[in-house]
Amino acid sequence: MTAKLLSAKEIEDLPQILPEWNVSKTCLVRQWRFSNFVEAFGFISQIALLAESMNHHPEFKNVYNRVDIELTTHDLGGISEKDVKLAVSINALKQE
């Protein structure tokens, strides 16, 4: 299945589906804070394995106990179903 960009209406509805994520025209953004660097980096490692299995890779920024993630579908130039699916899966990791 080829990914497609979300419509304007689908992007408008994202806060109901992913309330923890900020939405822009081109990406989904979320930040997490952890007790320390090791916990933050462990979370990044979990996401890396998940992202690889989905063949969809986020942009990470890690500063000590903070992890910032941006999801976008680069080859389409914006937010696609792949980004929403990965965001939902990342949220599920943190709930475990």
mmCIF file with all atom_site columns, C-alpha atoms in Angstrom:
data_model
loop_
_atom_site.group_PDB
_atom_site.id
_atom_site.type_symbol
_atom_site.label_atom_id
_atom_site.label_alt_id
_atom_site.label_comp_id
_atom_site.label_asym_id
_atom_site.label_entity_id
_atom_site.label_seq_id
_atom_site.pdbx_PDB_ins_code
_atom_site.Cartn_x
_atom_site.Cartn_y
_atom_site.Cartn_z
_atom_site.occupancy
_atom_site.B_iso_or_equiv
_atom_site.pdbx_formal_charge
_atom_site.auth_seq_id
_atom_site.auth_comp_id
_atom_site.auth_asym_id
_atom_site.auth_atom_id
_atom_site.pdbx_PDB_model_num
ATOM 1  C CA . MET A 1 1  ? 0.000  0.000  0.000  1.00 0.00 ? 1  MET A CA 1
ATOM 2  C CA . THR A 1 2  ? 1.331  3.399  -0.976 1.00 0.00 ? 2  THR A CA 1
ATOM 3  C CA . ALA A 1 3  ? 1.020  6.100  1.634  1.00 0.00 ? 3  ALA A CA 1
ATOM 4  C CA . LYS A 1 4  ? -0.971 9.233  0.877  1.00 0.00 ? 4  LYS A CA 1
ATOM 5  C CA . LEU A 1 5  ? -0.934 12.640 2.478  1.00 0.00 ? 5  LEU A CA 1
ATOM 6  C CA . LEU A 1 6  ? -3.713 13.364 4.927  1.00 0.00 ? 6  LEU A CA 1
ATOM 7  C CA . SER A 1 7  ? -6.411 15.740 3.745  1.00 0.00 ? 7  SER A CA 1
ATOM 8  C CA . ALA A 1 8  ? -6.897 19.128 5.406  1.00 0.00 ? 8  ALA A CA 1
ATOM 9  C CA . LYS A 1 9  ? -9.915 17.680 7.257  1.00 0.00 ? 9  LYS A CA 1
ATOM 10 C CA . GLU A 1 10 ? -7.909 14.664 8.464  1.00 0.00 ? 10 GLU A CA 1
ATOM 11 C CA . ILE A 1 11 ? -5.152 16.981 9.723  1.00 0.00 ? 11 ILE A CA 1
ATOM 12 C CA . GLU A 1 12 ? -7.774 19.134 11.449 1.00 0.00 ? 12 GLU A CA 1
ATOM 13 C CA . ASP A 1 13 ? -9.103 16.012 13.230 1.00 0.00 ? 13 ASP A CA 1
ATOM 14 C CA . LEU A 1 14 ? -5.678 14.804 14.439 1.00 0.00 ? 14 LEU A CA 1
ATOM 15 C CA . PRO A 1 15 ? -5.858 16.507 17.866 1.00 0.00 ? 15 PRO A CA 1
ATOM 16 C CA . GLN A 1 16 ? -8.803 14.228 18.713 1.00 0.00 ? 16 GLN A CA 1
ATOM 17 C CA . ILE A 1 17 ? -6.839 11.130 17.683 1.00 0.00 ? 17 ILE A CA 1
ATOM 18 C CA . LEU A 1 18 ? -3.423 12.226 18.992 1.00 0.00 ? 18 LEU A CA 1
ATOM 19 C CA . PRO A 1 19 ? -4.054 14.873 21.676 1.00 0.00 ? 19 PRO A CA 1
ATOM 20 C CA . GLU A 1 20 ? -0.482 14.679 23.010 1.00 0.00 ? 20 GLU A CA 1
ATOM 21 C CA . TRP A 1 21 ? 1.020  15.553 19.635 1.00 0.00 ? 21 TRP A CA 1
ATOM 22 C CA . ASN A 1 22 ? 1.279  19.026 18.115 1.00 0.00 ? 22 ASN A CA 1
ATOM 23 C CA . VAL A 1 23 ? 0.238  19.253 14.496 1.00 0.00 ? 23 VAL A CA 1
ATOM 24 C CA . SER A 1 24 ? 1.720  21.437 11.785 1.00 0.00 ? 24 SER A CA 1
ATOM 25 C CA . LYS A 1 25 ? 1.142  21.335 8.060  1.00 0.00 ? 25 LYS A CA 1
ATOM 26 C CA . THR A 1 26 ? 4.175  19.137 7.503  1.00 0.00 ? 26 THR A CA 1
ATOM 27 C CA . CYS A 1 27 ? 4.754  17.142 10.698 1.00 0.00 ? 27 CYS A CA 1
ATOM 28 C CA . LEU A 1 28 ? 3.593  15.743 14.006 1.00 0.00 ? 28 LEU A CA 1
ATOM 29 C CA . VAL A 1 29 ? 5.691  16.833 16.991 1.00 0.00 ? 29 VAL A CA 1
ATOM 30 C CA . ARG A 1 30 ? 5.882  15.540 20.544 1.00 0.00 ? 30 ARG A CA 1
ATOM 31 C CA . GLN A 1 31 ? 8.248  15.893 23.502 1.00 0.00 ? 31 GLN A CA 1
ATOM 32 C CA . TRP A 1 32 ? 8.830  13.528 26.415 1.00 0.00 ? 32 TRP A CA 1
ATOM 33 C CA . ARG A 1 33 ? 10.793 14.048 29.630 1.00 0.00 ? 33 ARG A CA 1
ATOM 34 C CA . PHE A 1 34 ? 12.406 11.247 31.591 1.00 0.00 ? 34 PHE A CA 1
ATOM 35 C CA . SER A 1 35 ? 14.232 10.924 34.889 1.00 0.00 ? 35 SER A CA 1
ATOM 36 C CA . ASN A 1 36 ? 17.636 10.752 33.231 1.00 0.00 ? 36 ASN A CA 1
ATOM 37 C CA . PHE A 1 37 ? 19.567 10.284 30.009 1.00 0.00 ? 37 PHE A CA 1
ATOM 38 C CA . VAL A 1 38 ? 19.564 6.475  30.163 1.00 0.00 ? 38 VAL A CA 1
ATOM 39 C CA . GLU A 1 39 ? 15.752 6.321  30.326 1.00 0.00 ? 39 GLU A CA 1
ATOM 40 C CA . ALA A 1 40 ? 15.452 8.823  27.487 1.00 0.00 ? 40 ALA A CA 1
ATOM 41 C CA . PHE A 1 41 ? 17.896 6.936  25.313 1.00 0.00 ? 41 PHE A CA 1
ATOM 42 C CA . GLY A 1 42 ? 16.211 3.620  26.121 1.00 0.00 ? 42 GLY A CA 1
ATOM 43 C CA . PHE A 1 43 ? 12.937 5.079  24.852 1.00 0.00 ? 43 PHE A CA 1
ATOM 44 C CA . ILE A 1 44 ? 14.665 6.188  21.647 1.00 0.00 ? 44 ILE A CA 1
ATOM 45 C CA . SER A 1 45 ? 16.009 2.643  21.215 1.00 0.00 ? 45 SER A CA 1
ATOM 46 C CA . GLN A 1 46 ? 12.514 1.181  21.562 1.00 0.00 ? 46 GLN A CA 1
ATOM 47 C CA . ILE A 1 47 ? 11.195 3.607  18.969 1.00 0.00 ? 47 ILE A CA 1
ATOM 48 C CA . ALA A 1 48 ? 14.092 2.800  16.621 1.00 0.00 ? 48 ALA A CA 1
ATOM 49 C CA . LEU A 1 49 ? 13.162 -0.889 16.625 1.00 0.00 ? 49 LEU A CA 1
ATOM 50 C CA . LEU A 1 50 ? 9.501  -0.078 16.095 1.00 0.00 ? 50 LEU A CA 1
ATOM 51 C CA . ALA A 1 51 ? 10.232 2.426  13.315 1.00 0.00 ? 51 ALA A CA 1
ATOM 52 C CA . GLU A 1 52 ? 12.521 -0.004 11.522 1.00 0.00 ? 52 GLU A CA 1
ATOM 53 C CA . SER A 1 53 ? 9.838  -2.695 11.578 1.00 0.00 ? 53 SER A CA 1
ATOM 54 C CA . MET A 1 54 ? 7.412  -0.174 10.032 1.00 0.00 ? 54 MET A CA 1
ATOM 55 C CA . ASN A 1 55 ? 10.036 1.131  7.588  1.00 0.00 ? 55 ASN A CA 1
ATOM 56 C CA . HIS A 1 56 ? 9.178  4.682  8.651  1.00 0.00 ? 56 HIS A CA 1
ATOM 57 C CA . HIS A 1 57 ? 11.784 6.678  10.532 1.00 0.00 ? 57 HIS A CA 1
ATOM 58 C CA . PRO A 1 58 ? 11.231 9.683  12.829 1.00 0.00 ? 58 PRO A CA 1
ATOM 59 C CA . GLU A 1 59 ? 13.499 12.628 13.431 1.00 0.00 ? 59 GLU A CA 1
ATOM 60 C CA . PHE A 1 60 ? 14.857 12.566 16.981 1.00 0.00 ? 60 PHE A CA 1
ATOM 61 C CA . LYS A 1 61 ? 16.451 15.179 19.184 1.00 0.00 ? 61 LYS A CA 1
ATOM 62 C CA . ASN A 1 62 ? 17.757 14.125 22.568 1.00 0.00 ? 62 ASN A CA 1
ATOM 63 C CA . VAL A 1 63 ? 19.148 16.458 25.210 1.00 0.00 ? 63 VAL A CA 1
ATOM 64 C CA . TYR A 1 64 ? 19.832 14.726 28.521 1.00 0.00 ? 64 TYR A CA 1
ATOM 65 C CA . ASN A 1 65 ? 16.373 13.654 29.778 1.00 0.00 ? 65 ASN A CA 1
ATOM 66 C CA . ARG A 1 66 ? 14.323 15.145 26.943 1.00 0.00 ? 66 ARG A CA 1
ATOM 67 C CA . VAL A 1 67 ? 13.311 13.453 23.695 1.00 0.00 ? 67 VAL A CA 1
ATOM 68 C CA . ASP A 1 68 ? 11.756 15.453 20.857 1.00 0.00 ? 68 ASP A CA 1
ATOM 69 C CA . ILE A 1 69 ? 10.247 13.595 17.906 1.00 0.00 ? 69 ILE A CA 1
ATOM 70 C CA . GLU A 1 70 ? 9.027  14.847 14.546 1.00 0.00 ? 70 GLU A CA 1
ATOM 71 C CA . LEU A 1 71 ? 7.079  12.592 12.212 1.00 0.00 ? 71 LEU A CA 1
ATOM 72 C CA . THR A 1 72 ? 6.681  13.437 8.548  1.00 0.00 ? 72 THR A CA 1
ATOM 73 C CA . THR A 1 73 ? 6.642  11.506 5.319  1.00 0.00 ? 73 THR A CA 1
ATOM 74 C CA . HIS A 1 74 ? 9.556  13.138 3.528  1.00 0.00 ? 74 HIS A CA 1
ATOM 75 C CA . ASP A 1 75 ? 8.919  11.631 0.110  1.00 0.00 ? 75 ASP A CA 1
ATOM 76 C CA . LEU A 1 76 ? 5.362  13.049 0.168  1.00 0.00 ? 76 LEU A CA 1
ATOM 77 C CA . GLY A 1 77 ? 6.259  16.357 1.804  1.00 0.00 ? 77 GLY A CA 1
ATOM 78 C CA . GLY A 1 78 ? 3.852  16.197 4.736  1.00 0.00 ? 78 GLY A CA 1
ATOM 79 C CA . ILE A 1 79 ? 1.814  14.113 7.156  1.00 0.00 ? 79 ILE A CA 1
ATOM 80 C CA . SER A 1 80 ? 0.590  10.744 5.940  1.00 0.00 ? 80 SER A CA 1
ATOM 81 C CA . GLU A 1 81 ? -1.173 7.723  7.402  1.00 0.00 ? 81 GLU A CA 1
ATOM 82 C CA . LYS A 1 82 ? 2.294  6.299  8.120  1.00 0.00 ? 82 LYS A CA 1
ATOM 83 C CA . ASP A 1 83 ? 2.977  9.155  10.554 1.00 0.00 ? 83 ASP A CA 1
ATOM 84 C CA . VAL A 1 84 ? -0.310 8.662  12.381 1.00 0.00 ? 84 VAL A CA 1
ATOM 85 C CA . LYS A 1 85 ? 0.263  4.905  12.667 1.00 0.00 ? 85 LYS A CA 1
ATOM 86 C CA . LEU A 1 86 ? 3.785  5.424  14.025 1.00 0.00 ? 86 LEU A CA 1
ATOM 87 C CA . ALA A 1 87 ? 2.602  8.108  16.492 1.00 0.00 ? 87 ALA A CA 1
ATOM 88 C CA . VAL A 1 88 ? -0.083 5.765  17.843 1.00 0.00 ? 88 VAL A CA 1
ATOM 89 C CA . SER A 1 89 ? 2.508  2.984  18.180 1.00 0.00 ? 89 SER A CA 1
ATOM 90 C CA . ILE A 1 90 ? 4.971  5.287  19.968 1.00 0.00 ? 90 ILE A CA 1
ATOM 91 C CA . ASN A 1 91 ? 2.230  6.349  22.394 1.00 0.00 ? 91 ASN A CA 1
ATOM 92 C CA . ALA A 1 92 ? 1.542  2.660  23.122 1.00 0.00 ? 92 ALA A CA 1
ATOM 93 C CA . LEU A 1 93 ? 5.228  2.094  23.991 1.00 0.00 ? 93 LEU A CA 1
ATOM 94 C CA . LYS A 1 94 ? 5.077  4.723  26.717 1.00 0.00 ? 94 LYS A CA 1
ATOM 95 C CA . GLN A 1 95 ? 1.914  3.194  28.214 1.00 0.00 ? 95 GLN A CA 1
ATOM 96 C CA . GLU A 1 96 ? 3.548  -0.224 28.723 1.00 0.00 ? 96 GLU A CA 1
#
